[in-house]
């Protein structure tokens, strides 16, 4: 049993769920929510904070500031509390209430942006607010998860090697796309690995990360209202976009089997299941990354009033989305928007 003195010193990186008994799909789910920050964002937060300290950007009296839809904000709140920094998280109205309360419980300030940007999202407005803060007072230090190389390097150094050790015959990896830090770190690592690994990015419908028209997105975590500065599409073999309704249905199916995951995980699993069903996943070793757990979504994707107000009364089946058995339901239509033909054979 580990004994730690700082909260970020503990992060369970080798827990996987075999989803075949639950969803009838040959897919392993890497669970990244078992740390004191509750998400995969702890890795990037530690990497970026420690780099800023080494570079002399963070000093006594500095005030960390970051734009976040939730999970990175929690991770930075925890690290700031541990290290004695002040932290201001700039988020928006989609951030779950429980997440905002958690950041405040850790001693952070939370500023909620209500104005939409030109793409119909909040990201541009959040970044403008952060830039104005930094221009107004030199004590503010913006780590900028959207451009910080430590974001992807954390996953190149930790997340991808963890998967490689557990699955030496990995064929395909499904990674959700937000800032694309996890995606880029893993994709770069497996491009250099001893065998070909097909890297499939899973994005939300309405996100413009890989092009396409912007649209309403109510579930925080995946998707961007601008092209992610860290993204290099040459490392990505395919992109699948998932409707939020499909995300919600998968989350509820998993919950009815005892696995409570967040919206990002529902999106990634939904996209992976569709890809494997279309490609014939038998015989492939497939892994998907689950960024967080579901407790922070109890007032949104697991709350019936919220669901019905936004998506209609038929968003879930009458039994609450619980499957009758492990068999997979009829797959819902999705669109694969990008494919690298040279790697069309995942074996």
Tab-separated table of C-alpha atoms in Angstrom:
chain	number	residue	atom	x	y	z
A	1	UNK	CA	0.000	0.000	0.000
A	2	UNK	CA	1.509	3.380	-1.000
A	3	UNK	CA	2.053	6.043	1.649
A	4	UNK	CA	1.958	9.585	0.241
A	5	UNK	CA	2.401	13.094	1.587
A	6	UNK	CA	0.987	15.091	-1.357
A	7	UNK	CA	-2.301	14.329	-3.140
A	8	UNK	CA	-0.839	14.277	-6.640
A	9	UNK	CA	1.647	11.565	-5.643
A	10	UNK	CA	-1.058	8.908	-6.069
A	11	UNK	CA	-2.530	8.015	-9.456
A	12	UNK	CA	-3.685	4.481	-10.274
A	13	UNK	CA	-2.702	3.894	-13.886
A	14	UNK	CA	-3.204	0.162	-14.382
A	15	UNK	CA	-6.919	-0.440	-13.922
A	16	UNK	CA	-8.849	-1.710	-16.946
A	17	UNK	CA	-12.452	-2.832	-17.399
A	18	UNK	CA	-13.240	-5.635	-19.849
A	19	UNK	CA	-16.447	-4.342	-21.445
A	20	UNK	CA	-17.417	-7.580	-23.205
A	21	UNK	CA	-19.564	-8.962	-20.338
A	22	UNK	CA	-21.257	-5.564	-19.930
A	23	UNK	CA	-21.713	-4.315	-23.500
A	24	UNK	CA	-20.955	-7.376	-25.611
A	25	UNK	CA	-18.028	-5.560	-27.187
A	26	UNK	CA	-14.411	-6.753	-27.238
A	27	UNK	CA	-12.943	-3.599	-25.711
A	28	UNK	CA	-10.772	-2.807	-22.703
A	29	UNK	CA	-11.387	0.493	-20.930
A	30	UNK	CA	-8.432	2.193	-19.230
A	31	UNK	CA	-9.817	3.921	-16.127
A	32	UNK	CA	-8.075	7.220	-15.359
A	33	UNK	CA	-10.356	8.491	-12.609
A	34	UNK	CA	-8.729	6.851	-9.613
A	35	UNK	CA	-6.691	9.691	-8.138
A	36	UNK	CA	-7.488	12.579	-5.810
A	37	UNK	CA	-8.326	14.856	-8.757
A	38	UNK	CA	-10.643	12.235	-10.199
A	39	UNK	CA	-9.508	12.386	-13.827
A	40	UNK	CA	-6.760	11.945	-16.387
A	41	UNK	CA	-6.158	15.713	-16.236
A	42	UNK	CA	-4.014	15.205	-13.142
A	43	UNK	CA	-1.156	13.994	-15.354
A	44	UNK	CA	-1.142	17.103	-17.528
A	45	UNK	CA	-1.617	19.389	-14.525
A	46	UNK	CA	1.406	17.947	-12.702
A	47	UNK	CA	3.550	18.124	-15.850
A	48	UNK	CA	2.639	21.755	-16.603
A	49	UNK	CA	2.935	23.040	-13.020
A	50	UNK	CA	6.298	21.389	-12.424
A	51	UNK	CA	7.640	22.712	-15.748
A	52	UNK	CA	6.494	26.231	-14.822
A	53	UNK	CA	8.278	25.909	-11.491
A	54	UNK	CA	11.484	24.690	-13.140
A	55	UNK	CA	11.342	27.569	-15.622
A	56	UNK	CA	10.881	30.154	-12.863
A	57	UNK	CA	7.401	31.175	-14.010
A	58	UNK	CA	5.723	30.101	-10.765
A	59	UNK	CA	7.024	31.750	-7.631
A	60	UNK	CA	5.707	32.580	-4.155
A	61	UNK	CA	2.853	35.024	-4.641
A	62	UNK	CA	1.984	33.760	-8.136
A	63	UNK	CA	-1.672	33.175	-8.970
A	64	UNK	CA	-2.384	30.281	-11.296
A	65	UNK	CA	-5.148	30.921	-13.829
A	66	UNK	CA	-6.538	28.505	-16.389
A	67	UNK	CA	-9.499	28.083	-18.702
A	68	UNK	CA	-11.159	24.728	-18.063
A	69	UNK	CA	-14.515	23.041	-18.549
A	70	UNK	CA	-13.964	21.230	-15.273
A	71	UNK	CA	-11.494	18.383	-14.809
A	72	UNK	CA	-8.256	20.296	-15.322
A	73	UNK	CA	-9.628	22.964	-13.020
A	74	UNK	CA	-10.113	20.379	-10.278
A	75	UNK	CA	-6.621	18.966	-10.802
A	76	UNK	CA	-5.024	22.414	-10.642
A	77	UNK	CA	-7.131	23.302	-7.596
A	78	UNK	CA	-5.786	20.262	-5.791
A	79	UNK	CA	-2.169	20.935	-6.775
A	80	UNK	CA	-2.434	24.639	-5.939
A	81	UNK	CA	-3.834	23.804	-2.488
A	82	UNK	CA	-1.031	21.319	-1.904
A	83	UNK	CA	1.725	23.701	-3.026
A	84	UNK	CA	0.337	26.898	-1.512
A	85	UNK	CA	-0.617	28.756	-4.696
A	86	UNK	CA	-3.827	30.659	-5.362
A	87	UNK	CA	-5.795	29.396	-8.341
A	88	UNK	CA	-8.526	30.990	-10.459
A	89	UNK	CA	-10.459	28.751	-12.834
A	90	UNK	CA	-12.253	30.422	-15.738
A	91	UNK	CA	-15.069	28.130	-16.848
A	92	UNK	CA	-18.527	28.457	-18.383
A	93	UNK	CA	-22.139	27.596	-17.679
A	94	UNK	CA	-21.762	24.017	-18.973
A	95	UNK	CA	-19.406	23.153	-16.122
A	96	UNK	CA	-21.154	20.776	-13.729
A	97	UNK	CA	-22.242	22.388	-10.448
A	98	UNK	CA	-20.540	19.659	-8.422
A	99	UNK	CA	-17.274	20.389	-10.221
A	100	UNK	CA	-17.487	24.103	-9.444
A	101	UNK	CA	-18.263	23.369	-5.801
A	102	UNK	CA	-15.335	20.955	-5.610
A	103	UNK	CA	-12.903	23.583	-6.896
A	104	UNK	CA	-14.206	26.080	-4.348
A	105	UNK	CA	-13.951	23.490	-1.560
A	106	UNK	CA	-10.256	23.161	-2.454
A	107	UNK	CA	-9.830	26.915	-1.994
A	108	UNK	CA	-9.949	28.048	-5.614
A	109	UNK	CA	-11.876	30.911	-7.158
A	110	UNK	CA	-14.207	30.089	-10.045
A	111	UNK	CA	-15.311	32.622	-12.665
A	112	UNK	CA	-18.178	31.505	-14.930
A	113	UNK	CA	-18.330	32.929	-18.467
A	114	UNK	CA	-21.850	33.313	-19.870
A	115	UNK	CA	-21.135	34.900	-23.289
A	116	UNK	CA	-20.756	32.729	-26.393
A	117	UNK	CA	-17.862	33.172	-28.814
A	118	UNK	CA	-18.105	33.511	-32.606
A	119	UNK	CA	-18.360	29.719	-33.066
A	120	UNK	CA	-21.266	29.395	-30.689
A	121	UNK	CA	-19.094	28.060	-27.858
A	122	UNK	CA	-17.554	29.536	-24.740
A	123	UNK	CA	-13.876	28.799	-25.290
A	124	UNK	CA	-12.962	32.000	-27.102
A	125	UNK	CA	-14.659	34.121	-24.451
A	126	UNK	CA	-12.919	32.191	-21.663
A	127	UNK	CA	-9.508	32.674	-23.250
A	128	UNK	CA	-10.144	36.397	-23.815
A	129	UNK	CA	-10.952	36.753	-20.117
A	130	UNK	CA	-7.775	34.922	-19.083
A	131	UNK	CA	-5.636	37.096	-21.362
A	132	UNK	CA	-7.168	40.244	-19.910
A	133	UNK	CA	-6.411	39.054	-16.387
A	134	UNK	CA	-2.779	38.313	-17.228
A	135	UNK	CA	-2.393	41.727	-18.860
A	136	UNK	CA	-3.819	43.421	-15.773
A	137	UNK	CA	-1.521	41.844	-13.162
A	138	UNK	CA	1.854	40.150	-13.582
A	139	UNK	CA	1.140	37.823	-10.678
A	140	UNK	CA	-1.209	35.786	-12.883
A	141	UNK	CA	0.447	32.761	-14.518
A	142	UNK	CA	-1.486	31.094	-17.332
A	143	UNK	CA	-0.346	27.533	-18.075
A	144	UNK	CA	-2.473	27.466	-21.288
A	145	UNK	CA	-3.402	23.804	-21.596
A	146	UNK	CA	-4.311	24.455	-25.245
A	147	UNK	CA	-0.735	25.282	-26.292
A	148	UNK	CA	1.412	23.884	-23.469
A	149	UNK	CA	3.680	21.083	-24.737
A	150	UNK	CA	3.594	19.521	-21.280
A	151	UNK	CA	-0.042	18.623	-21.951
A	152	UNK	CA	0.796	15.964	-24.563
A	153	UNK	CA	4.196	15.114	-23.090
A	154	UNK	CA	2.516	13.883	-19.886
A	155	UNK	CA	0.691	11.208	-21.878
A	156	UNK	CA	3.691	10.364	-24.043
A	157	UNK	CA	5.672	9.711	-20.856
A	158	UNK	CA	2.968	8.048	-18.757
A	159	UNK	CA	-0.393	7.128	-20.285
A	160	UNK	CA	0.823	5.478	-23.490
A	161	UNK	CA	3.629	3.458	-21.796
A	162	UNK	CA	1.096	2.228	-19.226
A	163	UNK	CA	-1.070	0.880	-22.043
A	164	UNK	CA	1.916	-0.589	-23.881
A	165	UNK	CA	3.061	-2.540	-20.824
A	166	UNK	CA	-0.387	-4.053	-20.285
A	167	UNK	CA	-1.202	-4.726	-23.962
A	168	UNK	CA	1.980	-5.563	-25.904
A	169	UNK	CA	-0.135	-6.741	-28.878
A	170	UNK	CA	-2.350	-3.634	-29.036
A	171	UNK	CA	-4.067	-3.147	-32.416
A	172	UNK	CA	-6.304	-0.101	-31.988
A	173	UNK	CA	-6.539	2.714	-29.442
A	174	UNK	CA	-9.577	4.995	-29.028
A	175	UNK	CA	-8.885	8.415	-27.500
A	176	UNK	CA	-11.293	11.270	-26.876
A	177	UNK	CA	-10.338	14.625	-28.395
A	178	UNK	CA	-10.553	17.792	-26.299
A	179	UNK	CA	-7.389	19.857	-26.122
A	180	UNK	CA	-5.907	16.744	-27.842
A	181	UNK	CA	-3.152	16.457	-25.232
A	182	UNK	CA	-3.978	12.817	-24.445
A	183	UNK	CA	-4.521	12.048	-28.128
A	184	UNK	CA	-1.247	13.596	-29.292
A	185	UNK	CA	0.855	12.087	-26.509
A	186	UNK	CA	-0.466	8.580	-27.107
A	187	UNK	CA	-0.396	8.866	-30.904
A	188	UNK	CA	3.207	10.056	-30.931
A	189	UNK	CA	4.272	7.249	-28.606
A	190	UNK	CA	2.615	4.482	-30.599
A	191	UNK	CA	3.905	5.857	-33.915
A	192	UNK	CA	7.373	4.952	-32.584
A	193	UNK	CA	6.335	1.591	-31.103
A	194	UNK	CA	7.422	-1.893	-32.196
A	195	UNK	CA	4.152	-2.643	-34.049
A	196	UNK	CA	1.526	-0.615	-35.929
A	197	UNK	CA	-1.280	0.700	-33.733
A	198	UNK	CA	-4.312	2.336	-35.272
A	199	UNK	CA	-5.152	5.517	-33.332
A	200	UNK	CA	-8.805	6.572	-33.606
A	201	UNK	CA	-9.803	9.992	-32.273
A	202	UNK	CA	-13.343	10.284	-30.900
A	203	UNK	CA	-14.912	13.738	-31.021
A	204	UNK	CA	-18.353	15.164	-30.243
A	205	UNK	CA	-20.777	16.259	-32.947
A	206	UNK	CA	-20.754	20.069	-32.929
A	207	UNK	CA	-17.024	20.264	-32.229
A	208	UNK	CA	-14.846	21.933	-34.881
A	209	UNK	CA	-11.568	20.312	-33.811
A	210	UNK	CA	-11.289	18.345	-37.076
A	211	UNK	CA	-13.414	20.658	-39.195
A	212	UNK	CA	-17.136	20.724	-39.801
A	213	UNK	CA	-19.904	23.014	-38.656
A	214	UNK	CA	-20.070	24.151	-35.016
A	215	UNK	CA	-23.098	23.016	-33.058
A	216	UNK	CA	-24.592	22.881	-29.597
A	217	UNK	CA	-22.600	20.812	-27.099
A	218	UNK	CA	-23.884	20.559	-23.547
A	219	UNK	CA	-21.638	17.826	-22.111
A	220	UNK	CA	-18.226	19.200	-21.036
A	221	UNK	CA	-14.959	17.394	-21.624
A	222	UNK	CA	-14.610	16.558	-25.313
A	223	UNK	CA	-14.792	18.808	-28.334
A	224	UNK	CA	-13.597	22.340	-29.031
A	225	UNK	CA	-15.087	25.450	-30.605
A	226	UNK	CA	-11.737	26.137	-32.291
A	227	UNK	CA	-9.039	23.980	-33.829
A	228	UNK	CA	-6.782	22.683	-31.006
A	229	UNK	CA	-3.309	24.230	-31.347
A	230	UNK	CA	-1.705	20.963	-30.166
A	231	UNK	CA	-3.389	18.864	-32.851
A	232	UNK	CA	-1.261	17.280	-35.586
A	233	UNK	CA	-3.606	15.185	-37.720
A	234	UNK	CA	-0.746	13.306	-39.356
A	235	UNK	CA	-0.572	11.167	-36.203
A	236	UNK	CA	-4.288	10.291	-36.287
A	237	UNK	CA	-5.620	7.454	-38.442
A	238	UNK	CA	-9.349	8.133	-38.142
A	239	UNK	CA	-11.803	10.495	-36.489
A	240	UNK	CA	-15.274	9.458	-35.364
A	241	UNK	CA	-17.886	11.972	-34.237
A	242	UNK	CA	-20.517	10.938	-31.703
A	243	UNK	CA	-23.903	12.506	-31.006
A	244	UNK	CA	-24.501	13.559	-27.400
A	245	UNK	CA	-27.628	11.382	-27.299
A	246	UNK	CA	-25.436	8.332	-27.966
A	247	UNK	CA	-23.034	9.452	-25.238
A	248	UNK	CA	-25.870	9.630	-22.726
A	249	UNK	CA	-27.292	6.235	-23.656
A	250	UNK	CA	-23.945	4.500	-23.233
A	251	UNK	CA	-23.359	6.208	-19.877
A	252	UNK	CA	-26.721	4.944	-18.644
A	253	UNK	CA	-26.135	1.421	-19.969
A	254	UNK	CA	-22.833	1.266	-18.109
A	255	UNK	CA	-24.394	2.717	-14.958
A	256	UNK	CA	-27.106	0.052	-14.967
A	257	UNK	CA	-24.300	-2.511	-14.792
A	258	UNK	CA	-22.606	-0.706	-11.912
A	259	UNK	CA	-20.020	1.344	-13.840
A	260	UNK	CA	-20.604	5.064	-13.322
A	261	UNK	CA	-18.517	6.994	-15.853
A	262	UNK	CA	-18.452	10.572	-17.091
A	263	UNK	CA	-19.658	11.986	-20.376
A	264	UNK	CA	-16.248	11.845	-22.062
A	265	UNK	CA	-16.068	8.128	-21.370
A	266	UNK	CA	-19.550	7.592	-22.783
A	267	UNK	CA	-18.508	9.366	-25.973
A	268	UNK	CA	-15.308	7.359	-26.388
A	269	UNK	CA	-17.006	4.011	-25.673
A	270	UNK	CA	-19.878	4.808	-28.033
A	271	UNK	CA	-17.479	5.672	-30.854
A	272	UNK	CA	-15.319	2.622	-30.186
A	273	UNK	CA	-18.305	0.261	-30.172
A	274	UNK	CA	-19.490	1.602	-33.507
A	275	UNK	CA	-16.022	1.336	-35.065
A	276	UNK	CA	-15.544	-2.232	-33.860
A	277	UNK	CA	-19.029	-3.256	-35.032
A	278	UNK	CA	-18.393	-1.859	-38.508
A	279	UNK	CA	-14.864	-3.205	-38.843
A	280	UNK	CA	-15.416	-6.581	-37.236
A	281	UNK	CA	-13.445	-6.266	-34.034
A	282	UNK	CA	-13.068	-9.996	-33.341
A	283	UNK	CA	-9.422	-10.869	-32.923
A	284	UNK	CA	-8.325	-7.273	-32.414
A	285	UNK	CA	-6.882	-6.026	-29.150
A	286	UNK	CA	-8.702	-2.735	-28.600
A	287	UNK	CA	-8.324	-0.224	-25.756
A	288	UNK	CA	-10.268	2.970	-25.039
A	289	UNK	CA	-9.303	5.621	-22.489
A	290	UNK	CA	-11.882	6.626	-19.850
A	291	UNK	CA	-10.890	10.125	-18.665
A	292	UNK	CA	-13.013	10.289	-15.506
A	293	UNK	CA	-15.783	8.790	-13.378
A	294	UNK	CA	-19.429	9.798	-13.199
A	295	UNK	CA	-20.095	11.351	-9.794
A	296	UNK	CA	-19.589	14.889	-11.122
A	297	UNK	CA	-22.324	14.316	-13.708
A	298	UNK	CA	-25.121	13.392	-11.322
A	299	UNK	CA	-26.819	16.759	-11.840
A	300	UNK	CA	-26.528	16.584	-15.646
A	301	UNK	CA	-26.330	13.375	-17.681
A	302	UNK	CA	-27.687	11.266	-14.797
A	303	UNK	CA	-30.463	13.730	-13.887
A	304	UNK	CA	-33.768	13.086	-15.655
A	305	UNK	CA	-35.028	16.688	-15.671
A	306	UNK	CA	-31.799	17.995	-17.207
A	307	UNK	CA	-31.889	15.274	-19.864
A	308	UNK	CA	-35.528	15.795	-20.788
A	309	UNK	CA	-35.211	19.593	-20.942
A	310	UNK	CA	-32.289	19.414	-23.364
A	311	UNK	CA	-32.854	16.215	-25.354
A	312	UNK	CA	-36.533	15.341	-24.953
A	313	UNK	CA	-38.427	12.737	-22.990
A	314	UNK	CA	-37.361	9.889	-25.313
A	315	UNK	CA	-33.616	10.308	-24.751
A	316	UNK	CA	-33.608	7.084	-22.725
A	317	UNK	CA	-35.584	3.889	-23.111
A	318	UNK	CA	-38.531	3.441	-20.733
A	319	UNK	CA	-36.370	1.284	-18.480
A	320	UNK	CA	-33.881	4.139	-18.021
A	321	UNK	CA	-31.450	2.983	-20.662
A	322	UNK	CA	-30.684	-0.369	-19.076
A	323	UNK	CA	-30.033	-3.100	-21.630
A	324	UNK	CA	-32.032	-6.307	-21.345
A	325	UNK	CA	-28.823	-8.311	-21.590
A	326	UNK	CA	-25.206	-8.053	-22.699
A	327	UNK	CA	-26.132	-8.130	-26.382
A	328	UNK	CA	-25.408	-4.924	-28.297
A	329	UNK	CA	-28.463	-2.954	-29.557
A	330	UNK	CA	-28.833	-1.937	-33.182
A	331	UNK	CA	-25.932	0.507	-33.800
A	332	UNK	CA	-26.907	4.139	-34.286
A	333	UNK	CA	-25.569	5.962	-37.357
A	334	UNK	CA	-22.360	7.946	-37.039
A	335	UNK	CA	-19.969	9.529	-39.442
A	336	UNK	CA	-16.304	8.758	-39.844
A	337	UNK	CA	-14.957	12.071	-41.072
A	338	UNK	CA	-11.348	11.219	-41.672
A	339	UNK	CA	-9.383	8.127	-42.570
A	340	UNK	CA	-5.820	7.433	-43.591
A	341	UNK	CA	-6.186	4.942	-46.425
A	342	UNK	CA	-2.609	3.742	-46.147
A	343	UNK	CA	-3.484	2.248	-42.779
A	344	UNK	CA	-6.958	0.947	-43.594
A	345	UNK	CA	-6.085	-2.553	-42.435
A	346	UNK	CA	-6.007	-2.372	-38.600
A	347	UNK	CA	-4.304	-5.747	-38.309
